[in-house]
PDB file of C-alpha atoms and ligand atoms in Angstrom:
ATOM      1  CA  UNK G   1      30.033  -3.167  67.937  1.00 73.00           C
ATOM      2  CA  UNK G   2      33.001  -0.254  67.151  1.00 80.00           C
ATOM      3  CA  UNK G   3      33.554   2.532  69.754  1.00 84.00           C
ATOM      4  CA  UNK G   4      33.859   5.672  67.836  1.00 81.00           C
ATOM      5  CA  UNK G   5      36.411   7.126  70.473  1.00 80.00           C
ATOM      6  CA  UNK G   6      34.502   8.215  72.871  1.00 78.00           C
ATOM      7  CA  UNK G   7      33.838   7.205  76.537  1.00 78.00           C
ATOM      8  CA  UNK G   8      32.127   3.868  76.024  1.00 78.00           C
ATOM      9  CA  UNK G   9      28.537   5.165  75.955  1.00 77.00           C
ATOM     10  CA  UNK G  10      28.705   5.861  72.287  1.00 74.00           C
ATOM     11  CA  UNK G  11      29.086   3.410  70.050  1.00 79.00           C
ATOM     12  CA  UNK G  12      28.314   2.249  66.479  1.00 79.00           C
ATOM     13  CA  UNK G  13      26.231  -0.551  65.332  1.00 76.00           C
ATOM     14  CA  UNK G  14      26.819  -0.715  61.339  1.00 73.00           C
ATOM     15  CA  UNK G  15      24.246  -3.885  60.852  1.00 70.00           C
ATOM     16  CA  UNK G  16      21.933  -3.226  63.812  1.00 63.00           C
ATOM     17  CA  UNK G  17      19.065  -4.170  61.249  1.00 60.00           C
ATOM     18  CA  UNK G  18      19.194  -6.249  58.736  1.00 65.00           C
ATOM     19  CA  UNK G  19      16.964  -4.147  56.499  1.00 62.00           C
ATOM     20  CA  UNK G  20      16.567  -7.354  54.050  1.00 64.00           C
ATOM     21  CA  UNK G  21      13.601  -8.516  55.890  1.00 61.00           C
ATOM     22  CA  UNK G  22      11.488  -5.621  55.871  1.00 58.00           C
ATOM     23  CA  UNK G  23       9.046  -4.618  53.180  1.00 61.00           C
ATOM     24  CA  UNK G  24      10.540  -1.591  51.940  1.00 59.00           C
ATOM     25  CA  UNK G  25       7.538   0.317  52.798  1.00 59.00           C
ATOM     26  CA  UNK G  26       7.643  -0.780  56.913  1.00 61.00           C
ATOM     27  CA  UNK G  27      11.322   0.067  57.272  1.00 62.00           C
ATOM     28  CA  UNK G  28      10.231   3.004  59.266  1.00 70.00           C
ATOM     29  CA  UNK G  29       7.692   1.936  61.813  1.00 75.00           C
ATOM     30  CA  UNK G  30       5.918   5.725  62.234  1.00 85.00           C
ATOM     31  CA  UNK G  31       5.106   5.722  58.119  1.00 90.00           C
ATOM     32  CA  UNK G  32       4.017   1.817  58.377  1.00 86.00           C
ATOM     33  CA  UNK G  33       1.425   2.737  61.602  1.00 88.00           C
ATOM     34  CA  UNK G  34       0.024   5.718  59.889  1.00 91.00           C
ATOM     35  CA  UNK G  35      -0.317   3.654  56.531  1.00 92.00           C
ATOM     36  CA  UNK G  36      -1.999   0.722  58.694  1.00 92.00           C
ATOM     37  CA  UNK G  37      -4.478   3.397  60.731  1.00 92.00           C
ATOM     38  CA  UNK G  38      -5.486   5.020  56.919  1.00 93.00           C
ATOM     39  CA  UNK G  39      -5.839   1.567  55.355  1.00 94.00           C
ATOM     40  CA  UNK G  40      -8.275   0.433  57.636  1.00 94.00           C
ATOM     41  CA  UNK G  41     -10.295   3.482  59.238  1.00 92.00           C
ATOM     42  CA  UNK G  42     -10.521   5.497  56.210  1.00 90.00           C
ATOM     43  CA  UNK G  43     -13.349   5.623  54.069  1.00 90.00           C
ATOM     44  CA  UNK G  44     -13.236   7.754  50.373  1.00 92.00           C
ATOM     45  CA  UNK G  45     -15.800   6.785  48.155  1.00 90.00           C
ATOM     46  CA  UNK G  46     -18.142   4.958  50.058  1.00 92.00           C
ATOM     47  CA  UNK G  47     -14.995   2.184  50.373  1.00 96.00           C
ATOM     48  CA  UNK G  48     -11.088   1.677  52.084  1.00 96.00           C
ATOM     49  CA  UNK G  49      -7.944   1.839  50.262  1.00 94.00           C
ATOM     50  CA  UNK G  50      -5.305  -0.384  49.973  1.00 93.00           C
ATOM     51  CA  UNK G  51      -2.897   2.173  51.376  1.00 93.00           C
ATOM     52  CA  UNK G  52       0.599   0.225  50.744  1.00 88.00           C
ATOM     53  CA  UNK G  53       3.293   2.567  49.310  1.00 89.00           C
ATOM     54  CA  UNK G  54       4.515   6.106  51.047  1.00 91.00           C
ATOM     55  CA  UNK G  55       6.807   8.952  49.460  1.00 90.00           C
ATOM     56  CA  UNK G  56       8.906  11.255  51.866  1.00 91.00           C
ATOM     57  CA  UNK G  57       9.548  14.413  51.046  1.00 94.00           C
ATOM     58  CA  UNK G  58      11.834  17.116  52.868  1.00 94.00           C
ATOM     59  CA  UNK G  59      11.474  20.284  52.130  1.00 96.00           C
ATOM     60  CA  UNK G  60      14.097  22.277  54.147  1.00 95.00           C
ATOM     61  CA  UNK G  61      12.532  25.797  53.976  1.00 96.00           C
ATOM     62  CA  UNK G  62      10.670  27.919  52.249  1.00 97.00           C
ATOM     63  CA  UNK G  63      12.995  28.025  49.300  1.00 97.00           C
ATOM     64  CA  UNK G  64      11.729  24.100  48.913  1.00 96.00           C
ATOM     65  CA  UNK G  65       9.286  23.942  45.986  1.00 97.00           C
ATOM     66  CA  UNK G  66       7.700  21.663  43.629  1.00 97.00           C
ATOM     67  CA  UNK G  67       5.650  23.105  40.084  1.00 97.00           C
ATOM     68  CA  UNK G  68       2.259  22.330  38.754  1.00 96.00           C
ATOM     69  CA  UNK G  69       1.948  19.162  37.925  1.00 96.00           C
ATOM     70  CA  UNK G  70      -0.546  15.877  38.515  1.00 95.00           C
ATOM     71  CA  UNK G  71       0.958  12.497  39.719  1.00 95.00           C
ATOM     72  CA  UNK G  72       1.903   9.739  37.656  1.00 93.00           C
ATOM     73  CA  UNK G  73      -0.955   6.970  37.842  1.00 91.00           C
ATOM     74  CA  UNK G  74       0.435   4.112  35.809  1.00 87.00           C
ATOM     75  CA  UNK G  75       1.222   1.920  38.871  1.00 88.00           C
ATOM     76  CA  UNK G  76      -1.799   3.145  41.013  1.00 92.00           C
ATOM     77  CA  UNK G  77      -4.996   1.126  41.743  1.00 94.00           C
ATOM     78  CA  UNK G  78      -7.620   2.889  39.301  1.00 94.00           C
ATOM     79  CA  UNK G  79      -9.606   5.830  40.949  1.00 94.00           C
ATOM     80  CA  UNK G  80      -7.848   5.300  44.324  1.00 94.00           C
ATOM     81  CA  UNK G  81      -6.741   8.625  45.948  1.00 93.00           C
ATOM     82  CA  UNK G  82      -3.745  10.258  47.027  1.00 94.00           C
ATOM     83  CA  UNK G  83      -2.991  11.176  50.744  1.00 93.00           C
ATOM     84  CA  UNK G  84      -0.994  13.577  51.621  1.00 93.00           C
ATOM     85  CA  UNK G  85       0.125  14.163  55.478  1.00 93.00           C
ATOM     86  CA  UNK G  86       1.738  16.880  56.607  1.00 92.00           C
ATOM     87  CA  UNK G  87       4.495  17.217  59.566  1.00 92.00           C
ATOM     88  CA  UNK G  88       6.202  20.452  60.702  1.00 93.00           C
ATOM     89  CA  UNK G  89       6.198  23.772  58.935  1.00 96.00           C
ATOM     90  CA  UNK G  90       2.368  24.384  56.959  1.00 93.00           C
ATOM     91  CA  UNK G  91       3.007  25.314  53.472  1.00 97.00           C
ATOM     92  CA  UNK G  92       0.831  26.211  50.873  1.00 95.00           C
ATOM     93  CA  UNK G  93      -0.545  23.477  48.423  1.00 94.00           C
ATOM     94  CA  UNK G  94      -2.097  25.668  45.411  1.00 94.00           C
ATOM     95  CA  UNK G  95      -4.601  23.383  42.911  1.00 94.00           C
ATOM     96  CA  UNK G  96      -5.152  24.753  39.599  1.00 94.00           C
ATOM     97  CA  UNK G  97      -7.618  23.504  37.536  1.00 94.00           C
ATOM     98  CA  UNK G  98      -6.292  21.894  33.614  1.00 95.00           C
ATOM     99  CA  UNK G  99      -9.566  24.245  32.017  1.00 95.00           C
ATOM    100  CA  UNK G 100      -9.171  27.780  33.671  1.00 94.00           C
ATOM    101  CA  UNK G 101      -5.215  29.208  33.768  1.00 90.00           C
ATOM    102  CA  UNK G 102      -6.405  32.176  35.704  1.00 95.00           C
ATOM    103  CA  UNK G 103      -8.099  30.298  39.158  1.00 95.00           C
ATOM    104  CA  UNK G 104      -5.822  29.022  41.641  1.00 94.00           C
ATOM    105  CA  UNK G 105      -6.892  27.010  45.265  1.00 92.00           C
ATOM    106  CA  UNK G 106      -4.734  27.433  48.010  1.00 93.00           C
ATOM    107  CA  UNK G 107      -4.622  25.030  51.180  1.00 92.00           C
ATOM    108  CA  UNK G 108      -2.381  25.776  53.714  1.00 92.00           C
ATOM    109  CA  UNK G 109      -1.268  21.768  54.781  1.00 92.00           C
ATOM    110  CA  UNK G 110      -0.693  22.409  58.575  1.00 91.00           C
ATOM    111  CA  UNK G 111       0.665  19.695  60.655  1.00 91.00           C
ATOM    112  CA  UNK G 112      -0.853  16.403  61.405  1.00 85.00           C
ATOM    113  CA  UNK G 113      -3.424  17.387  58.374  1.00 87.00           C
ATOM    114  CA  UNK G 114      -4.246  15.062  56.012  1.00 91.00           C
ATOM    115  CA  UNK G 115      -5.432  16.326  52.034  1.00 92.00           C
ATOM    116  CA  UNK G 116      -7.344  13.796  50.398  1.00 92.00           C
ATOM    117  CA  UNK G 117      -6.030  14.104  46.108  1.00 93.00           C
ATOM    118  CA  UNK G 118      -9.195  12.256  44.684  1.00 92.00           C
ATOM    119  CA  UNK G 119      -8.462  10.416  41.665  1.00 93.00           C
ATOM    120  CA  UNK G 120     -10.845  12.982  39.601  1.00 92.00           C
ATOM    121  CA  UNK G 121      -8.941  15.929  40.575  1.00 93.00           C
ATOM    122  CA  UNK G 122      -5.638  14.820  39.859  1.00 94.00           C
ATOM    123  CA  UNK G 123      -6.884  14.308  36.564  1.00 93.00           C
ATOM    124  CA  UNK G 124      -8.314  17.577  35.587  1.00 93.00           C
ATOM    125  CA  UNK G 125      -6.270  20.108  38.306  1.00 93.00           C
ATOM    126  CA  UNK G 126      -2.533  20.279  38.966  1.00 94.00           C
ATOM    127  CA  UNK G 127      -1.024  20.781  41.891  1.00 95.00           C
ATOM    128  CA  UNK G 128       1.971  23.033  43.607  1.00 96.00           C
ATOM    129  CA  UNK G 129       3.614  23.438  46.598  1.00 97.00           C
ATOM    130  CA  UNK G 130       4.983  27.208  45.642  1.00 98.00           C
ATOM    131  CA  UNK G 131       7.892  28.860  47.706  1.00 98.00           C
ATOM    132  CA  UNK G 132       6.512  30.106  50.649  1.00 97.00           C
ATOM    133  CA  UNK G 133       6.540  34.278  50.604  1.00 95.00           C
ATOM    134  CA  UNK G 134       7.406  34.491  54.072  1.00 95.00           C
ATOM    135  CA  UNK G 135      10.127  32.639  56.303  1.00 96.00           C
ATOM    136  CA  UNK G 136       9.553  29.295  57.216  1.00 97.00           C
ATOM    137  CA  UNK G 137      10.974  26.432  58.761  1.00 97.00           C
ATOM    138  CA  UNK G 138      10.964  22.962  57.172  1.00 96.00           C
ATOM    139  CA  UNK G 139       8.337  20.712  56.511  1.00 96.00           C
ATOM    140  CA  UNK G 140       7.688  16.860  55.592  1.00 95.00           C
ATOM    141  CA  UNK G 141       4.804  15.448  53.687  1.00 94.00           C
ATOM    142  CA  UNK G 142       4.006  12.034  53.699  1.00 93.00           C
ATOM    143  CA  UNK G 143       2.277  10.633  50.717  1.00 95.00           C
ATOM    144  CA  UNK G 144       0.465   7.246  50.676  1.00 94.00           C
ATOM    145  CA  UNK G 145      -0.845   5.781  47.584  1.00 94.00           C
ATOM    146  CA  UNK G 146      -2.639   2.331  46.636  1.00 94.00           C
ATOM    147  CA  UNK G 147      -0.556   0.826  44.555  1.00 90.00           C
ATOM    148  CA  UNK G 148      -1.267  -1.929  41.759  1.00 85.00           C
ATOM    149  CA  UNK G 149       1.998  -3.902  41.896  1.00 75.00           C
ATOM    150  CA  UNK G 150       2.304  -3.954  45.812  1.00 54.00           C
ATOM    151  CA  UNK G 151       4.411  -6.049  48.108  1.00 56.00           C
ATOM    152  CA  UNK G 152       2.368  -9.033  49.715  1.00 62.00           C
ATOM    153  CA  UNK G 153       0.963  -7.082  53.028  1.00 58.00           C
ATOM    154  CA  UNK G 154      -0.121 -10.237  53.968  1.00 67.00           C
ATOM    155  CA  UNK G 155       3.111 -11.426  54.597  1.00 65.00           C
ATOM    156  CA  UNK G 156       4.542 -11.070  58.418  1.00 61.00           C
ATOM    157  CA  UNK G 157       7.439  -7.915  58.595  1.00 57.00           C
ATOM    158  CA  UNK G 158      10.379  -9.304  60.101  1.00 55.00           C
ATOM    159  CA  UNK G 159      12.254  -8.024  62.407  1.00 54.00           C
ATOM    160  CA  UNK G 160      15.732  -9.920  63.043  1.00 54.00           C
ATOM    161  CA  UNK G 161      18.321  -8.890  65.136  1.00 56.00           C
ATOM    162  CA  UNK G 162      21.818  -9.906  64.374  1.00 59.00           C
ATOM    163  CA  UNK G 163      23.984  -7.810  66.557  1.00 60.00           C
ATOM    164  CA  UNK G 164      25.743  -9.642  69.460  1.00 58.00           C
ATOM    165  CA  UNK G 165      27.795  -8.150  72.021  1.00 53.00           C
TER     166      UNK G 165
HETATM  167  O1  AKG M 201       4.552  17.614  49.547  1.00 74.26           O
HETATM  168  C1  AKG M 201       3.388  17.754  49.182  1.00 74.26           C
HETATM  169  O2  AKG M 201       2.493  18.119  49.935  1.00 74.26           O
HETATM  170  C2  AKG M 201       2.995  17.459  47.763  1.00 74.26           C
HETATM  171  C3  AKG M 201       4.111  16.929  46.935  1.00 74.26           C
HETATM  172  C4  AKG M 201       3.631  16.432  45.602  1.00 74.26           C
HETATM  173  O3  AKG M 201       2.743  16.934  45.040  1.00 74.26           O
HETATM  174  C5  AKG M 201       4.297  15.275  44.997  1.00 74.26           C
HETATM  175  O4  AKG M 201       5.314  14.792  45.522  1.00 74.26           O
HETATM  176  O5  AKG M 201       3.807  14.782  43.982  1.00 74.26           O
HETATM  177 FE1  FE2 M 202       2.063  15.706  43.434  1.00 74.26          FE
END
């Protein structure tokens, strides 16, 4: 333990977790229950997902922003989708389909929503999450994937303590 100099209350615990036993993706508890709930309750083409990899991404305000684009699929399970959960702020997500430059979707992601990128879609649309017009506060999306090369989720997450007082 190392007091920080305050009255005794506060305190510092550098190697409160030892973060070599967990699987990356259940270092934060939160992201690993909302991964677990998704790869077992929820159904997309007639079948579950093996929902095993999450992306975090802050995006402070509305100056935040990320282009058109589609996501990378080399490491995904073939035709699995993309989920994206939203916390906090609702932005806009804008779709854009690869064939027409002039027609644009927009979704506004509010919180606890989840937007289901189906495999076919990220294929022949890109996606955007413009800067917003107006002022807005921040926002975190959550994005789970099934990916190919996963960590054994059969394996048991560990969770060893090694502080002593
Ligand atoms: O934050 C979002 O809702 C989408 C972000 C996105 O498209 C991405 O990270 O590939
Ligand atoms: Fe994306």
């Amino acid at each position: 333990m190392q007091r920080v100099g305050t009255t005794p209350d506060s305190f510092y615990l550098p190697d409160y977790f030892d973060l070599r036993f967990y699987r990356p993706f259940a270092r934060v508890p939160f992201i690993a229950q909302l991964a677990e709930e998704l790869r077992s309750n929820f159904r997309w083409n007639g079948q579950l997902w093996n929902i095993n990899h999450a992306i975090c991404t802050h995006y402070k305000d509305g100056s935040d922003n990320i282009g058109f684009h589609d996501d990378k699929i080399r490491n995904i399970t073939p035709g699995s989708p993309i989920l994206i959960f939203s916390l906090g702020n609702s932005r806009d997500l804008q779709l854009k389909p690869n064939s027409d430059a002039n027609k644009v979707v927009t979704v506004s992601m509010q919180s606890g929503s989840l937007f289901v990128l189906g495999a076919q879609t990220n294929a022949s649309w890109k996606h955007a999450i413009p800067v917003a017009k107006d002022t807005v506060g921040s926002r975190i999306s959550i994005i789970f994937r099934d990916i190919k090369t996963e960590i054994d989720t059969t394996k048991p997450v560990y969770f060893k303590k090694i502080w002593r007082d």
